[in-house]
Amino acid sequence: MSIGKRVAIKILRAEHAADKDDWATKRMLREAQLLSEIEHPAVVNVLDFGEEASCPYIVMELLEGRTLAAALKDGGAMPWSIAGPLLQQMIEGLAAAHRAGVIHRDLKPANIVLQRGDSRAKIIDFGIAGASKRTRITVDGEVLGTPHFMSPEQSRTMDLGQTSDIYSLGCVAFAMLVGRPPYVGKIGEILRQHIKAPVPKVSELVAGDVPSQVCIAIERSMAKQPEHRFSSMEELHEGLFDRAIGVSPAQATGRTRIRARRSRRGLITAVVAGAVVTGGLVLAAMAVWHADSPPAVVPAVSAPSQRSVACLLYTSPSPRDLSTSR
C-alpha cells in the first residue's frame, strides 16, 4: 500500500544487474548495508533495499537541493560564515560513519547535497565505502576515488582509515574557501601533487574573514603522512572550531570564561603569594644585615647638622630626577 511519500531509488544498469558476481552489484548491496547502520542528519537516510526481478535497488530519502560542486561552480569561493556551518555538519556526519566502522573513501563536493537554501549538508554516495571487518570489494589494480580529493595513500591503493577521509575533507574545505581544489592539472599530475607537492598555504589564498586557526587546521588535515593529520573527525572539529562536537558556541564561550576566571584567580593567588614570600625575604635580609653590621658610630655633630641631614633624606626628588629614574 502506498503512503504517497516521494523517495529516491538507486538501481544498477542492466549489464551489471544481470551478472550476480559483478563487482558493481556487490558494491551496491554493501552500500545499502553500510548506510543502514549510520543514523545522522548529515548522512542520507536509507529506507529500504533489496532486489526486484533480479535487479538490486536502494530506496533513499529524496534530497531536494543542489550539490556542493554545483554551488561552487555557480558562486565560487564561500565566505567562512557559510562554509563553517556546512563543514561542521559534514564532520559530524563523517564522525557518525566512522563510529559505525565506515570509511567513505570518495568524499568530494559532488557527493555532498546542500538543502534549505544551501544551509544544510547531506553526504551521499557511499558506493565505494570501506568498512572494518568486511571484505574489500574492488577490481585488481583499481584506484577508487576522485583524483582532486583523494588522499596520497588512496592513489597507491593502500588500506584506508579515518585519516584518509580527513584528508579528503580538508581538500573539500580548501575548495569551499578558495573556489578550486588544492591541486589542478591532468589526472596523473594531480595524483603526483597529492603525493609530493607541498601543502598549499591556505592563509595566502582565502579571504580575510577566515580565522587563522581554520587555515592551520585545513593545512594539517592535508598533510602527506596520515600520522601528521588529525587522528579523528572529533579532533578535526576541535582544530577548526575550538570546541568539541556537540558543544555549542555559547557553551564553548561559557567554558572559556570559566577557564579565564580560574586562570586569573590563580594568577592573583600566585602574585599575592609571591609578594608575601618576597616581603618575608626582605625582612629576613634586613634582620641579617642588622645582625651582621657593626655598631653604629654616632658622630659628634651639633644638632643643626643632624636636622640638615634629615631634611636631605626626606626631600622629594626634582622632576629631572623622576624622569631619570624612569
Coordinates of C-alpha atoms in Angstrom, one line a residue:
M1 CA 0.0 0.0 0.0
S2 CA 1.4 3.4 -1.0
I3 CA 1.7 6.2 1.5
G4 CA 2.3 8.9 -1.1
K5 CA 5.9 9.7 0.1
R6 CA 8.4 10.7 -2.6
V7 CA 11.7 8.8 -2.4
A8 CA 14.8 8.3 -4.5
I9 CA 15.5 4.8 -5.9
K10 CA 19.0 3.8 -6.9
I11 CA 19.3 0.9 -9.3
L12 CA 22.1 -0.7 -11.4
R13 CA 22.5 -0.7 -15.1
A14 CA 21.1 -3.8 -16.7
E15 CA 24.5 -5.1 -17.8
H16 CA 25.7 -5.1 -14.1
A17 CA 22.4 -6.5 -12.7
A18 CA 22.5 -9.5 -15.0
D19 CA 25.7 -10.7 -13.5
K20 CA 25.4 -11.9 -9.9
D21 CA 29.1 -11.9 -9.5
D22 CA 29.6 -8.4 -10.9
W23 CA 31.6 -6.2 -8.5
A24 CA 29.2 -3.3 -9.0
T25 CA 26.3 -5.4 -7.8
K26 CA 28.2 -6.4 -4.7
R27 CA 29.3 -2.9 -4.0
M28 CA 25.8 -1.5 -4.3
L29 CA 24.3 -4.0 -1.9
R30 CA 27.1 -3.3 0.6
E31 CA 26.4 0.4 0.3
A32 CA 22.9 -0.2 1.4
Q33 CA 24.0 -2.3 4.3
L34 CA 26.6 0.3 5.4
L35 CA 24.2 3.3 5.1
S36 CA 21.5 1.4 7.1
E37 CA 24.0 1.3 10.0
I38 CA 24.5 5.1 10.1
E39 CA 21.9 7.4 11.6
H40 CA 22.8 11.1 11.3
P41 CA 21.0 14.2 9.8
A42 CA 24.1 14.9 7.7
V43 CA 24.1 11.4 6.1
V44 CA 21.5 10.3 3.5
N45 CA 18.9 8.0 5.0
V46 CA 18.3 4.6 3.6
L47 CA 14.7 3.5 3.8
D48 CA 14.8 0.1 2.1
F49 CA 16.9 -2.1 -0.2
G50 CA 16.5 -5.4 -1.9
E51 CA 16.1 -7.0 -5.4
E52 CA 13.2 -6.8 -7.9
A53 CA 13.3 -9.0 -11.0
S54 CA 16.9 -9.8 -10.2
C55 CA 17.8 -6.1 -10.1
P56 CA 19.2 -4.8 -6.8
Y57 CA 17.9 -1.4 -5.6
I58 CA 18.2 1.0 -2.7
V59 CA 15.4 3.2 -1.6
M60 CA 16.6 6.5 0.0
E61 CA 15.1 9.8 1.1
L62 CA 14.6 12.2 -1.8
L63 CA 17.0 15.1 -1.4
E64 CA 15.9 18.4 -2.9
G65 CA 18.7 20.9 -3.5
R66 CA 22.0 21.1 -5.3
T67 CA 25.4 19.6 -4.9
L68 CA 28.2 21.5 -3.3
A69 CA 30.0 21.1 -6.6
A70 CA 27.2 23.0 -8.4
A71 CA 27.2 25.7 -5.7
L72 CA 31.0 26.2 -6.1
K73 CA 30.7 26.3 -9.8
D74 CA 27.9 28.9 -9.7
G75 CA 29.2 31.1 -6.9
G76 CA 32.9 30.4 -6.4
A77 CA 34.5 30.6 -3.0
M78 CA 32.3 30.7 0.0
P79 CA 32.7 33.1 3.0
W80 CA 33.5 31.4 6.3
S81 CA 30.2 32.4 7.7
I82 CA 28.5 30.0 5.2
A83 CA 31.3 27.4 4.8
G84 CA 31.9 26.9 8.5
P85 CA 28.4 25.6 9.5
L86 CA 28.4 23.3 6.5
L87 CA 31.8 21.9 7.4
Q88 CA 30.7 21.3 10.9
Q89 CA 27.7 19.2 9.7
M90 CA 29.9 17.2 7.3
I91 CA 32.4 16.5 10.2
E92 CA 29.6 15.3 12.5
G93 CA 28.1 13.1 9.7
L94 CA 31.5 11.5 9.0
A95 CA 32.2 11.1 12.7
A96 CA 29.0 9.1 12.9
A97 CA 30.0 7.0 9.9
H98 CA 33.5 6.3 11.4
R99 CA 31.9 5.2 14.7
A100 CA 29.9 2.7 12.6
G101 CA 33.2 1.5 11.1
V102 CA 32.5 3.1 7.7
I103 CA 35.1 5.0 5.7
H104 CA 33.6 7.0 2.8
R105 CA 36.7 7.0 0.5
D106 CA 35.1 9.2 -2.1
L107 CA 34.3 12.5 -0.3
K108 CA 34.0 15.3 -2.8
P109 CA 31.7 18.3 -3.5
A110 CA 29.7 16.2 -5.9
N111 CA 28.8 13.8 -3.1
I112 CA 27.5 16.5 -0.8
V113 CA 24.0 17.8 -1.3
L114 CA 23.0 21.2 0.0
Q115 CA 19.5 21.8 1.2
R116 CA 17.4 24.6 2.7
G117 CA 19.0 27.4 0.8
D118 CA 22.4 25.8 1.0
S119 CA 22.3 25.8 4.8
R120 CA 22.1 22.1 5.3
A121 CA 24.6 19.4 4.1
K122 CA 23.9 15.8 3.3
I123 CA 26.7 13.3 2.5
I124 CA 25.7 10.8 -0.2
D125 CA 27.2 8.0 -2.4
F126 CA 28.9 5.6 0.0
G127 CA 29.2 3.2 -3.0
I128 CA 32.9 2.7 -2.7
A129 CA 33.0 3.0 1.1
G130 CA 35.2 0.7 3.1
A131 CA 34.2 -0.9 6.4
S132 CA 36.2 -2.6 9.1
K133 CA 35.8 -6.4 9.4
R134 CA 34.3 -6.6 5.8
T135 CA 35.9 -7.9 2.6
R136 CA 37.0 -5.1 0.3
I137 CA 35.1 -5.2 -3.0
T138 CA 37.2 -3.9 -5.8
V139 CA 38.8 -4.8 -9.1
D140 CA 42.5 -5.8 -9.1
G141 CA 44.7 -2.7 -9.6
E142 CA 41.7 -0.3 -9.5
V143 CA 42.1 3.1 -7.9
L144 CA 38.8 4.2 -6.3
G145 CA 38.0 7.9 -5.7
T146 CA 38.2 11.2 -7.4
P147 CA 41.7 12.5 -8.1
H148 CA 41.2 16.1 -7.0
F149 CA 40.2 15.0 -3.5
M150 CA 42.0 11.7 -3.0
S151 CA 44.5 11.1 -0.2
P152 CA 48.1 10.2 -1.2
E153 CA 47.7 6.7 0.2
Q154 CA 44.5 6.2 -1.7
S155 CA 46.3 6.6 -5.1
R156 CA 48.6 3.7 -4.0
T157 CA 45.5 1.5 -3.3
M158 CA 46.7 1.2 0.4
D159 CA 44.3 0.2 3.2
L160 CA 42.5 3.4 4.2
G161 CA 41.4 4.6 7.6
Q162 CA 39.7 7.7 9.1
T163 CA 42.7 9.9 8.2
S164 CA 42.0 9.3 4.5
D165 CA 38.5 10.8 4.9
I166 CA 40.1 13.7 6.9
Y167 CA 42.5 14.4 4.0
S168 CA 39.6 14.4 1.5
L169 CA 37.5 16.7 3.7
G170 CA 40.5 19.0 4.0
C171 CA 40.6 19.2 0.2
V172 CA 36.8 19.9 0.2
A173 CA 37.2 22.6 2.8
F174 CA 40.0 24.1 0.7
A175 CA 37.8 24.2 -2.4
M176 CA 34.9 25.8 -0.4
L177 CA 37.1 28.6 0.8
V178 CA 39.4 29.1 -2.2
G179 CA 37.0 28.2 -5.0
R180 CA 39.1 25.5 -6.6
P181 CA 40.7 22.2 -5.5
P182 CA 44.1 22.3 -3.9
Y183 CA 45.8 20.7 -6.9
V184 CA 44.8 21.0 -10.6
G185 CA 46.0 19.6 -13.9
K186 CA 45.8 16.3 -15.7
I187 CA 44.9 13.2 -13.7
G188 CA 48.5 11.9 -13.4
E189 CA 49.8 15.4 -12.4
I190 CA 47.1 15.7 -9.8
L191 CA 48.0 12.4 -8.2
R192 CA 51.7 13.3 -8.2
Q193 CA 50.9 16.6 -6.4
H194 CA 48.9 14.8 -3.8
I195 CA 51.9 12.6 -3.1
K196 CA 54.8 15.0 -3.4
A197 CA 53.8 18.7 -3.8
P198 CA 53.9 21.0 -0.7
V199 CA 50.6 21.6 1.0
P200 CA 49.2 24.9 -0.2
K201 CA 49.4 27.9 2.2
V202 CA 45.7 28.3 2.9
S203 CA 46.1 31.6 4.6
E204 CA 47.6 33.2 1.5
L205 CA 44.6 32.1 -0.7
V206 CA 41.5 32.6 1.4
A207 CA 39.6 35.8 2.1
G208 CA 40.3 37.8 5.3
D209 CA 37.2 36.5 7.1
V210 CA 38.7 33.0 7.6
P211 CA 40.3 32.6 11.1
S212 CA 43.9 31.7 11.2
Q213 CA 43.3 28.6 13.2
V214 CA 41.0 27.4 10.4
C215 CA 43.8 27.8 7.8
I216 CA 46.2 25.9 10.1
A217 CA 43.7 23.1 10.7
I218 CA 43.0 22.7 6.9
E219 CA 46.7 22.5 6.2
R220 CA 47.2 19.9 8.9
S221 CA 44.3 17.8 7.6
M222 CA 46.1 17.7 4.1
A223 CA 49.4 16.5 5.5
K224 CA 51.1 14.0 3.2
Q225 CA 51.6 11.4 6.0
P226 CA 48.5 10.1 7.8
E227 CA 50.1 10.3 11.2
H228 CA 50.7 14.0 10.8
R229 CA 47.0 14.7 10.2
F230 CA 44.2 14.9 12.8
S231 CA 43.5 11.4 14.1
S232 CA 39.7 11.7 14.1
M233 CA 36.8 13.8 13.0
E234 CA 36.4 14.8 16.6
E235 CA 39.9 16.1 16.7
L236 CA 39.5 18.0 13.4
H237 CA 36.3 19.6 14.8
E238 CA 38.4 20.9 17.8
G239 CA 41.0 22.2 15.4
L240 CA 38.6 24.1 13.2
F241 CA 36.1 25.4 15.8
D242 CA 38.0 25.2 19.1
R243 CA 35.3 23.1 20.7
A244 CA 34.1 19.5 20.9
I245 CA 31.4 18.0 18.7
G246 CA 28.0 18.7 20.2
V247 CA 29.2 21.8 22.1
S248 CA 27.5 25.0 21.0
P249 CA 29.5 28.2 20.6
A250 CA 27.7 29.7 23.6
Q251 CA 28.7 26.7 25.8
A252 CA 32.2 26.9 24.5
T253 CA 32.3 30.7 25.3
G254 CA 31.0 30.0 28.8
R255 CA 33.6 27.3 29.4
T256 CA 36.3 29.7 28.1
R257 CA 35.2 32.4 30.5
I258 CA 35.2 30.0 33.4
R259 CA 38.7 28.9 32.5
A260 CA 39.8 32.5 32.2
R261 CA 38.4 33.4 35.6
R262 CA 40.1 30.4 37.1
S263 CA 43.3 31.4 35.4
R264 CA 43.0 35.0 36.7
R265 CA 42.3 33.8 40.3
G266 CA 45.3 31.5 40.0
L267 CA 47.4 34.4 38.8
I268 CA 46.3 36.7 41.6
T269 CA 46.9 34.0 44.2
A270 CA 50.4 33.4 42.7
V271 CA 51.2 37.2 42.8
V272 CA 50.0 37.6 46.4
A273 CA 51.9 34.5 47.4
G274 CA 55.0 35.8 45.6
A275 CA 54.6 39.2 47.3
V276 CA 54.3 37.5 50.8
V277 CA 57.4 35.4 50.1
T278 CA 59.3 38.4 48.7
G279 CA 58.3 40.5 51.7
G280 CA 59.5 37.8 54.1
L281 CA 62.8 37.5 52.3
V282 CA 63.3 41.3 52.5
L283 CA 62.6 41.3 56.2
A284 CA 64.8 38.3 56.7
A285 CA 67.6 40.1 54.8
M286 CA 67.2 43.2 56.8
A287 CA 67.4 41.3 60.0
V288 CA 70.5 39.5 58.9
W289 CA 72.1 42.8 57.7
H290 CA 71.4 44.5 61.0
A291 CA 72.7 41.5 62.9
D292 CA 75.9 41.4 60.8
S293 CA 76.5 45.2 60.8
P294 CA 78.9 46.7 63.3
P295 CA 77.5 49.0 66.0
A296 CA 76.8 52.4 64.5
V297 CA 79.3 55.2 65.4
V298 CA 77.5 58.3 66.4
P299 CA 79.5 61.3 65.1
A300 CA 80.0 64.2 67.4
V301 CA 78.0 66.8 65.5
S302 CA 75.8 69.6 66.6
A303 CA 72.0 69.4 66.5
P304 CA 71.7 71.7 63.5
S305 CA 73.8 69.4 61.4
Q306 CA 71.5 66.4 62.3
R307 CA 68.4 68.4 61.2
S308 CA 70.1 69.2 57.9
V309 CA 70.8 65.5 57.2
A310 CA 67.1 64.7 58.0
C311 CA 65.9 67.3 55.6
L312 CA 68.0 65.9 52.8
L313 CA 66.7 62.4 53.3
Y314 CA 63.1 63.3 53.0
T315 CA 63.3 66.0 50.3
S316 CA 61.2 64.9 47.2
P317 CA 63.2 64.4 44.1
S318 CA 63.2 67.0 41.4
P319 CA 61.3 66.4 38.1
R320 CA 64.6 65.7 36.4
D321 CA 65.4 63.1 39.0
L322 CA 62.0 61.5 38.4
S323 CA 62.4 61.3 34.6
T324 CA 65.9 59.8 35.1
S325 CA 64.6 57.2 37.5
R326 CA 62.0 56.0 34.9

